[in-house]
XYZ file of N, CA, C and O in Angstrom:
584
model
N 43.087 -47.777 102.123
C 43.552 -47.911 100.754
C 44.861 -48.683 100.678
O 45.146 -49.292 99.680
N 45.636 -48.649 101.720
C 46.908 -49.345 101.704
C 46.731 -50.840 101.575
O 47.487 -51.515 100.884
N 45.694 -51.400 102.245
C 45.468 -52.839 102.194
C 45.010 -53.266 100.791
O 45.398 -54.320 100.293
N 44.189 -52.435 100.155
C 43.733 -52.769 98.805
C 44.886 -52.744 97.804
O 44.964 -53.584 96.917
N 45.759 -51.766 97.949
C 46.919 -51.719 97.062
C 47.806 -52.937 97.262
O 48.334 -53.500 96.315
N 47.958 -53.350 98.555
C 48.787 -54.498 98.873
C 48.188 -55.782 98.284
O 48.887 -56.591 97.701
N 46.880 -55.943 98.406
C 46.223 -57.136 97.885
C 46.147 -57.123 96.353
O 46.160 -58.173 95.727
N 46.076 -55.945 95.773
C 45.984 -55.875 94.310
C 47.277 -56.326 93.649
O 47.273 -56.735 92.493
N 48.386 -56.261 94.382
C 49.644 -56.761 93.814
C 49.602 -58.267 93.621
O 50.247 -58.801 92.737
N 48.851 -58.969 94.497
C 48.743 -60.425 94.384
C 47.700 -60.857 93.360
O 47.757 -61.957 92.842
N 46.737 -60.013 93.131
C 45.639 -60.350 92.224
C 45.725 -59.514 90.954
O 44.756 -58.882 90.551
N 46.854 -59.472 90.338
C 46.984 -58.668 89.123
C 46.325 -59.380 87.960
O 46.433 -60.591 87.799
N 45.621 -58.631 87.222
C 44.969 -59.143 86.025
C 45.706 -58.535 84.833
O 45.708 -57.326 84.657
N 46.337 -59.386 84.089
C 47.060 -58.879 82.917
C 46.066 -58.623 81.804
O 45.178 -59.427 81.539
N 46.247 -57.524 81.177
C 45.345 -57.200 80.076
C 45.761 -58.010 78.865
O 46.927 -58.034 78.482
N 44.828 -58.667 78.288
C 45.115 -59.517 77.127
C 44.630 -58.848 75.850
O 44.007 -59.458 75.010
N 44.917 -57.568 75.767
C 44.547 -56.888 74.531
C 45.505 -57.330 73.442
O 46.711 -57.196 73.564
N 44.951 -57.866 72.422
C 45.764 -58.302 71.307
C 45.972 -57.119 70.381
O 45.023 -56.478 69.945
N 47.205 -56.831 70.133
C 47.495 -55.761 69.181
C 47.448 -56.380 67.800
O 48.342 -57.101 67.394
N 46.390 -56.133 67.122
C 46.234 -56.715 65.797
C 47.159 -56.002 64.829
O 47.240 -54.786 64.804
N 47.867 -56.764 64.076
C 48.815 -56.213 63.120
C 48.116 -56.094 61.768
O 48.226 -56.971 60.931
N 47.396 -55.008 61.619
C 46.711 -54.783 60.344
C 47.728 -54.364 59.306
O 48.621 -53.569 59.561
N 47.582 -54.906 58.170
C 48.436 -54.509 57.063
C 47.916 -53.191 56.511
O 46.723 -52.957 56.478
N 48.806 -52.335 56.067
C 48.347 -51.061 55.523
C 47.669 -51.255 54.167
O 47.966 -52.197 53.442
N 46.764 -50.347 53.860
C 46.120 -50.359 52.542
C 47.182 -50.038 51.499
O 47.908 -49.055 51.621
N 47.303 -50.895 50.514
C 48.312 -50.677 49.486
C 47.825 -51.176 48.143
O 46.894 -51.963 48.064
N 48.473 -50.695 47.112
C 48.186 -51.125 45.751
C 49.405 -51.858 45.225
O 50.510 -51.329 45.253
N 49.188 -53.073 44.764
C 50.264 -53.921 44.279
C 50.052 -54.144 42.789
O 48.954 -54.490 42.369
N 51.105 -53.954 42.014
C 51.024 -54.194 40.574
C 51.939 -55.363 40.228
O 53.103 -55.391 40.642
N 51.403 -56.303 39.473
C 52.122 -57.517 39.130
C 52.059 -57.719 37.625
O 51.017 -57.515 37.001
N 53.178 -58.132 37.060
C 53.244 -58.453 35.633
C 52.983 -59.947 35.492
O 53.696 -60.766 36.057
N 51.925 -60.295 34.750
C 51.526 -61.689 34.568
C 51.291 -61.926 33.083
O 50.598 -61.163 32.424
N 51.857 -62.985 32.573
C 51.657 -63.354 31.164
C 50.270 -63.977 31.007
O 50.009 -65.062 31.521
N 49.354 -63.259 30.341
C 47.993 -63.738 30.110
C 47.687 -63.646 28.619
O 47.929 -62.619 28.007
N 47.138 -64.724 28.080
C 46.859 -64.769 26.651
C 45.372 -64.774 26.319
O 44.959 -64.298 25.276
N 44.549 -65.353 27.195
C 43.142 -65.545 26.847
C 42.242 -65.172 28.022
O 42.710 -64.819 29.098
N 40.929 -65.269 27.791
C 39.959 -64.970 28.843
C 40.082 -65.929 30.016
O 39.867 -65.552 31.169
N 40.413 -67.186 29.736
C 40.564 -68.174 30.793
C 41.713 -67.833 31.726
O 41.603 -67.984 32.951
N 42.831 -67.381 31.157
C 43.973 -66.962 31.978
C 43.586 -65.782 32.866
O 43.899 -65.748 34.059
N 42.910 -64.816 32.261
C 42.492 -63.633 32.999
C 41.548 -64.014 34.139
O 41.695 -63.539 35.270
N 40.576 -64.884 33.855
C 39.604 -65.303 34.859
C 40.281 -66.077 35.991
O 39.973 -65.870 37.168
N 41.227 -66.943 35.651
C 41.918 -67.748 36.654
C 42.712 -66.853 37.618
O 42.678 -67.037 38.835
N 43.414 -65.866 37.085
C 44.201 -64.952 37.915
C 43.272 -64.089 38.769
O 43.503 -63.899 39.971
N 42.194 -63.578 38.159
C 41.264 -62.727 38.904
C 40.616 -63.498 40.063
O 40.544 -62.990 41.186
N 40.180 -64.716 39.815
C 39.530 -65.502 40.867
C 40.505 -65.875 41.989
O 40.125 -65.892 43.166
N 41.752 -66.152 41.632
C 42.736 -66.518 42.648
C 43.011 -65.350 43.594
O 43.092 -65.530 44.809
N 43.114 -64.149 43.043
C 43.435 -62.985 43.864
C 42.206 -62.466 44.595
O 42.294 -62.050 45.755
N 41.041 -62.506 43.964
C 39.823 -61.997 44.586
C 39.458 -62.795 45.828
O 38.907 -62.246 46.781
N 39.784 -64.083 45.842
C 39.412 -64.926 46.978
C 40.299 -64.706 48.204
O 40.025 -65.262 49.262
N 41.344 -63.898 48.071
C 42.234 -63.644 49.210
C 41.570 -62.728 50.227
O 40.791 -61.841 49.868
N 41.873 -62.949 51.489
C 41.332 -62.129 52.563
C 42.017 -60.761 52.540
O 43.243 -60.670 52.451
N 41.238 -59.695 52.597
C 41.762 -58.340 52.627
C 41.790 -57.636 51.283
O 42.060 -56.440 51.223
N 41.512 -58.354 50.210
C 41.536 -57.745 48.877
C 40.264 -56.925 48.678
O 39.159 -57.409 48.900
N 40.431 -55.675 48.259
C 39.279 -54.797 48.009
C 38.944 -54.736 46.515
O 37.795 -54.899 46.137
N 39.948 -54.470 45.682
C 39.692 -54.390 44.240
C 40.778 -55.143 43.481
O 41.932 -55.189 43.898
N 40.379 -55.710 42.355
C 41.305 -56.383 41.446
C 41.032 -55.848 40.052
O 39.904 -55.893 39.567
N 42.067 -55.335 39.421
C 41.946 -54.796 38.066
C 42.934 -55.554 37.181
O 44.134 -55.549 37.435
N 42.408 -56.222 36.153
C 43.241 -57.009 35.257
C 43.291 -56.314 33.904
O 42.247 -56.041 33.308
N 44.503 -56.020 33.434
C 44.700 -55.409 32.124
C 45.479 -56.416 31.274
O 46.707 -56.484 31.367
N 44.742 -57.184 30.503
C 45.345 -58.297 29.781
C 46.318 -57.839 28.702
O 47.360 -58.435 28.495
N 46.020 -56.762 28.000
C 46.906 -56.305 26.924
C 48.256 -55.845 27.456
O 49.261 -55.952 26.772
N 48.269 -55.309 28.669
C 49.528 -54.872 29.276
C 50.165 -55.974 30.120
O 51.237 -55.768 30.672
N 49.492 -57.122 30.245
C 49.957 -58.219 31.104
C 50.170 -57.706 32.522
O 51.214 -57.908 33.132
N 49.132 -57.052 33.050
C 49.257 -56.338 34.317
C 48.052 -56.613 35.196
O 46.917 -56.619 34.727
N 48.301 -56.830 36.486
C 47.239 -57.011 37.469
C 47.482 -56.009 38.583
O 48.589 -55.936 39.129
N 46.456 -55.223 38.923
C 46.557 -54.241 40.006
C 45.607 -54.672 41.117
O 44.404 -54.779 40.912
N 46.164 -54.903 42.303
C 45.397 -55.366 43.453
C 45.478 -54.312 44.542
O 46.575 -53.863 44.899
N 44.325 -53.907 45.076
C 44.280 -52.952 46.181
C 43.631 -53.623 47.373
O 42.658 -54.354 47.228
N 44.181 -53.346 48.543
C 43.597 -53.902 49.746
C 44.602 -54.009 50.871
O 45.719 -53.517 50.790
N 44.160 -54.669 51.935
C 44.984 -54.861 53.119
C 45.650 -56.233 53.024
O 45.325 -57.159 53.754
N 46.584 -56.363 52.093
C 47.224 -57.641 51.826
C 48.737 -57.462 51.776
O 49.243 -56.353 51.606
N 49.437 -58.575 51.902
C 50.887 -58.586 51.786
C 51.247 -58.803 50.320
O 50.703 -59.683 49.656
N 52.180 -58.017 49.825
C 52.546 -58.075 48.407
C 53.125 -59.441 48.026
O 52.823 -59.977 46.961
N 53.930 -60.010 48.902
C 54.540 -61.306 48.580
C 53.494 -62.413 48.515
O 53.602 -63.332 47.709
N 52.478 -62.318 49.362
C 51.414 -63.333 49.340
C 50.586 -63.234 48.070
O 50.154 -64.248 47.519
N 50.354 -62.019 47.610
C 49.611 -61.835 46.362
C 50.410 -62.408 45.196
O 49.868 -63.124 44.354
N 51.707 -62.128 45.168
C 52.554 -62.666 44.104
C 52.573 -64.188 44.152
O 52.475 -64.851 43.118
N 52.637 -64.747 45.334
C 52.651 -66.205 45.482
C 51.334 -66.815 45.010
O 51.311 -67.851 44.352
N 50.222 -66.149 45.305
C 48.913 -66.640 44.885
C 48.781 -66.601 43.365
O 48.236 -67.508 42.764
N 49.291 -65.539 42.747
C 49.234 -65.441 41.286
C 50.106 -66.529 40.653
O 49.712 -67.160 39.672
N 51.267 -66.767 41.231
C 52.144 -67.817 40.703
C 51.527 -69.201 40.870
O 51.825 -70.111 40.095
N 50.658 -69.361 41.867
C 50.032 -70.671 42.092
C 49.054 -71.040 40.981
O 48.663 -72.199 40.865
N 48.681 -70.073 40.132
C 47.802 -70.370 39.001
C 48.576 -71.000 37.847
O 47.970 -71.396 36.857
N 49.897 -71.064 37.972
C 50.712 -71.639 36.914
C 51.244 -70.602 35.945
O 51.896 -70.940 34.966
N 50.985 -69.344 36.215
C 51.450 -68.264 35.339
C 52.779 -67.719 35.835
O 53.043 -67.699 37.035
N 53.601 -67.271 34.911
C 54.840 -66.596 35.276
C 54.483 -65.190 35.729
O 53.819 -64.446 35.006
N 54.926 -64.819 36.927
C 54.558 -63.520 37.481
C 55.749 -62.896 38.194
O 56.614 -63.593 38.721
N 55.772 -61.564 38.175
C 56.772 -60.792 38.901
C 56.162 -59.441 39.233
O 55.142 -59.051 38.671
N 56.778 -58.734 40.184
C 56.285 -57.401 40.492
C 56.467 -56.509 39.272
O 57.388 -56.692 38.479
N 55.590 -55.530 39.111
C 55.586 -54.659 37.936
C 56.915 -53.916 37.867
O 57.222 -53.093 38.725
N 57.742 -54.194 36.845
C 59.089 -53.619 36.804
C 59.190 -52.293 36.059
O 60.286 -51.777 35.883
N 58.078 -51.738 35.609
C 58.133 -50.564 34.742
C 57.641 -49.318 35.460
O 56.830 -49.387 36.375
N 58.138 -48.171 34.994
C 57.667 -46.871 35.468
C 57.352 -46.019 34.241
O 57.836 -46.310 33.147
N 56.538 -44.970 34.393
C 56.229 -44.121 33.240
C 57.494 -43.491 32.659
O 58.416 -43.117 33.381
N 57.527 -43.388 31.343
C 58.709 -42.932 30.626
C 59.080 -41.495 30.973
O 60.252 -41.145 31.000
N 58.100 -40.651 31.276
C 58.402 -39.249 31.525
C 59.096 -39.023 32.879
O 59.575 -37.931 33.147
N 59.195 -40.033 33.717
C 59.867 -39.891 35.007
C 61.361 -40.202 34.939
O 62.071 -40.035 35.919
N 61.841 -40.651 33.788
C 63.217 -41.092 33.643
C 64.007 -40.058 32.845
O 63.514 -39.533 31.846
N 65.246 -39.780 33.272
C 66.082 -38.812 32.556
C 66.517 -39.340 31.198
O 66.498 -38.620 30.210
N 66.956 -40.611 31.159
C 67.437 -41.207 29.919
C 66.649 -42.482 29.636
O 67.075 -43.571 29.996
N 65.494 -42.371 28.972
C 64.666 -43.566 28.781
C 65.255 -44.590 27.826
O 64.865 -45.739 27.850
N 66.222 -44.197 26.995
C 66.794 -45.139 26.034
C 68.170 -45.634 26.468
O 68.903 -46.205 25.687
N 68.522 -45.428 27.727
C 69.801 -45.923 28.241
C 69.753 -47.440 28.341
O 68.682 -48.051 28.420
N 70.941 -48.044 28.314
C 70.976 -49.502 28.385
C 70.397 -49.964 29.715
O 70.690 -49.404 30.763
N 69.567 -50.955 29.666
C 68.918 -51.473 30.858
C 67.553 -50.867 31.106
O 66.694 -51.506 31.686
N 67.347 -49.625 30.683
C 66.067 -48.975 30.921
C 65.078 -49.264 29.794
O 63.912 -49.540 30.045
N 65.555 -49.201 28.563
C 64.664 -49.419 27.424
C 64.394 -50.910 27.265
O 65.303 -51.724 27.236
N 63.136 -51.245 27.192
C 62.734 -52.640 27.063
C 61.697 -52.726 25.951
O 60.659 -52.067 26.004
N 61.958 -53.529 24.936
C 61.034 -53.662 23.807
C 59.714 -54.290 24.232
O 58.687 -54.063 23.608
N 59.739 -55.089 25.293
C 58.531 -55.768 25.751
C 57.682 -54.906 26.675
O 56.591 -55.297 27.060
N 58.174 -53.742 27.051
C 57.434 -52.857 27.948
C 56.227 -52.276 27.223
O 56.268 -52.031 26.014
N 55.123 -52.039 27.937
C 53.968 -51.386 27.314
C 54.329 -49.976 26.854
O 55.308 -49.400 27.317
N 53.538 -49.429 25.968
C 53.792 -48.095 25.436
C 53.803 -47.076 26.571
O 52.935 -47.067 27.434
N 54.817 -46.220 26.574
C 54.916 -45.171 27.582
C 55.612 -45.602 28.855
O 55.694 -44.825 29.803
N 56.138 -46.829 28.918
C 56.805 -47.323 30.117
C 58.224 -47.769 29.781
O 58.503 -48.229 28.685
N 59.119 -47.634 30.748
C 60.482 -48.154 30.660
C 60.783 -48.898 31.943
O 60.079 -48.750 32.941
N 61.842 -49.693 31.916
C 62.220 -50.466 33.098
C 62.726 -49.543 34.201
O 63.379 -48.546 33.942
N 62.425 -49.889 35.435
C 62.829 -49.084 36.585
C 64.251 -49.479 36.982
O 64.459 -50.434 37.705
N 65.252 -48.738 36.500
C 66.650 -48.992 36.820
C 67.269 -47.711 37.369
O 66.793 -46.607 37.105
N 68.336 -47.865 38.124
C 69.047 -46.710 38.658
C 69.832 -46.080 37.524
O 70.563 -46.756 36.809
N 69.675 -44.774 37.372
C 70.346 -44.060 36.289
C 71.137 -42.896 36.858
O 70.828 -42.378 37.925
N 72.128 -42.483 36.102
C 72.892 -41.299 36.478
C 72.071 -40.063 36.135
O 71.441 -39.995 35.089
N 72.088 -39.091 37.023
C 71.366 -37.862 36.766
C 72.226 -36.940 35.898
O 73.451 -37.027 35.918
N 71.596 -36.059 35.135
C 72.381 -35.166 34.288
C 73.290 -34.288 35.138
O 72.909 -33.826 36.196
N 74.498 -34.078 34.657
C 75.457 -33.259 35.390
C 75.340 -31.810 34.957
O 74.690 -31.484 33.967
N 76.012 -30.955 35.672
C 75.951 -29.526 35.371
C 76.611 -29.214 34.032
O 76.252 -28.252 33.369
N 77.582 -30.018 33.608
C 78.276 -29.761 32.337
C 77.328 -29.888 31.154
O 77.449 -29.148 30.198
N 76.415 -30.810 31.205
C 75.487 -30.991 30.097
C 74.543 -29.809 29.964
O 74.152 -29.440 28.879
N 74.198 -29.203 31.078
C 73.300 -28.057 31.029
C 74.024 -26.802 30.542
O 73.408 -25.906 29.976
N 75.333 -26.717 30.758
C 76.079 -25.515 30.361
C 76.345 -25.452 28.865
O 76.680 -24.397 28.358
N 76.246 -26.533 28.142
C 76.478 -26.513 26.700
C 75.452 -25.648 25.979
O 75.746 -25.075 24.944
N 74.294 -25.528 26.527
C 73.258 -24.714 25.906
C 73.632 -23.244 25.958
O 73.355 -22.476 25.046
N 74.292 -22.837 27.030
C 74.636 -21.423 27.174
C 75.829 -21.013 26.321
O 76.140 -19.835 26.220
N 76.539 -21.968 25.710
C 77.688 -21.639 24.857
C 77.220 -20.932 23.592
O 77.851 -20.002 23.116
N 76.111 -21.346 23.032
C 75.594 -20.759 21.810
C 74.459 -19.800 22.149
O 73.664 -20.044 23.040
N 74.383 -18.718 21.396
C 73.354 -17.722 21.636
C 72.525 -17.546 20.375
O 73.068 -17.326 19.286
N 71.218 -17.632 20.530
C 70.339 -17.407 19.385
C 70.219 -15.920 19.070
O 69.915 -15.536 17.944
N 70.443 -15.075 20.066
C 70.331 -13.641 19.858
C 71.464 -13.100 18.999
O 71.271 -12.274 18.121
N 72.682 -13.548 19.259
C 73.843 -13.086 18.504
C 74.561 -14.302 17.951
O 75.330 -14.955 18.653
N 74.331 -14.611 16.699
C 74.866 -15.814 16.077
C 76.393 -15.739 15.962
O 77.074 -16.752 16.069
N 76.966 -14.563 15.771
C 78.414 -14.414 15.593
C 79.161 -14.488 16.921
O 80.393 -14.498 16.920
N 78.499 -14.524 18.006
C 79.157 -14.537 19.330
C 79.254 -15.929 19.873
O 78.774 -16.242 20.959
N 79.916 -16.781 19.162
C 80.116 -18.167 19.609
C 81.285 -18.167 20.565
O 82.386 -17.706 20.233
N 81.114 -18.664 21.757
C 82.177 -18.605 22.755
C 83.172 -19.747 22.625
O 84.157 -19.783 23.334
N 82.966 -20.667 21.703
C 83.911 -21.755 21.500
C 85.107 -21.270 20.709
O 86.230 -21.642 20.968
N 84.902 -20.399 19.740
C 85.982 -19.934 18.867
C 86.866 -18.925 19.545
O 86.687 -18.155 20.282
């Protein structure tokens, strides 16, 4: 066995296993200005033809495209922009997830119903929650401010 080990050092076979870098399955939402059926069809065909795309959902009234599959988000955005449409990643989140939906920067008149812009906001402080305990519905005359 010693001779075989010695000779195997000279005849090493490197394994050429390629580690394929699969992209994770993800859902990408893009805001695209679409006015007509032709715009919708052009965007849908551009994204559907990409390798790795599983589903494409176009919501024209919300100016929104949802793409699911094993694709890179930047490549999908670039492909949508190649149709000549103005596109950006979906900047909105549901309104019920935000503490102050009407704060400056968050409220957007162009946002679809029930959505606000995704901006960093200050969380409510403990002082705001304590104002409720100052007044008592049980005993109206027991106001602790006076």
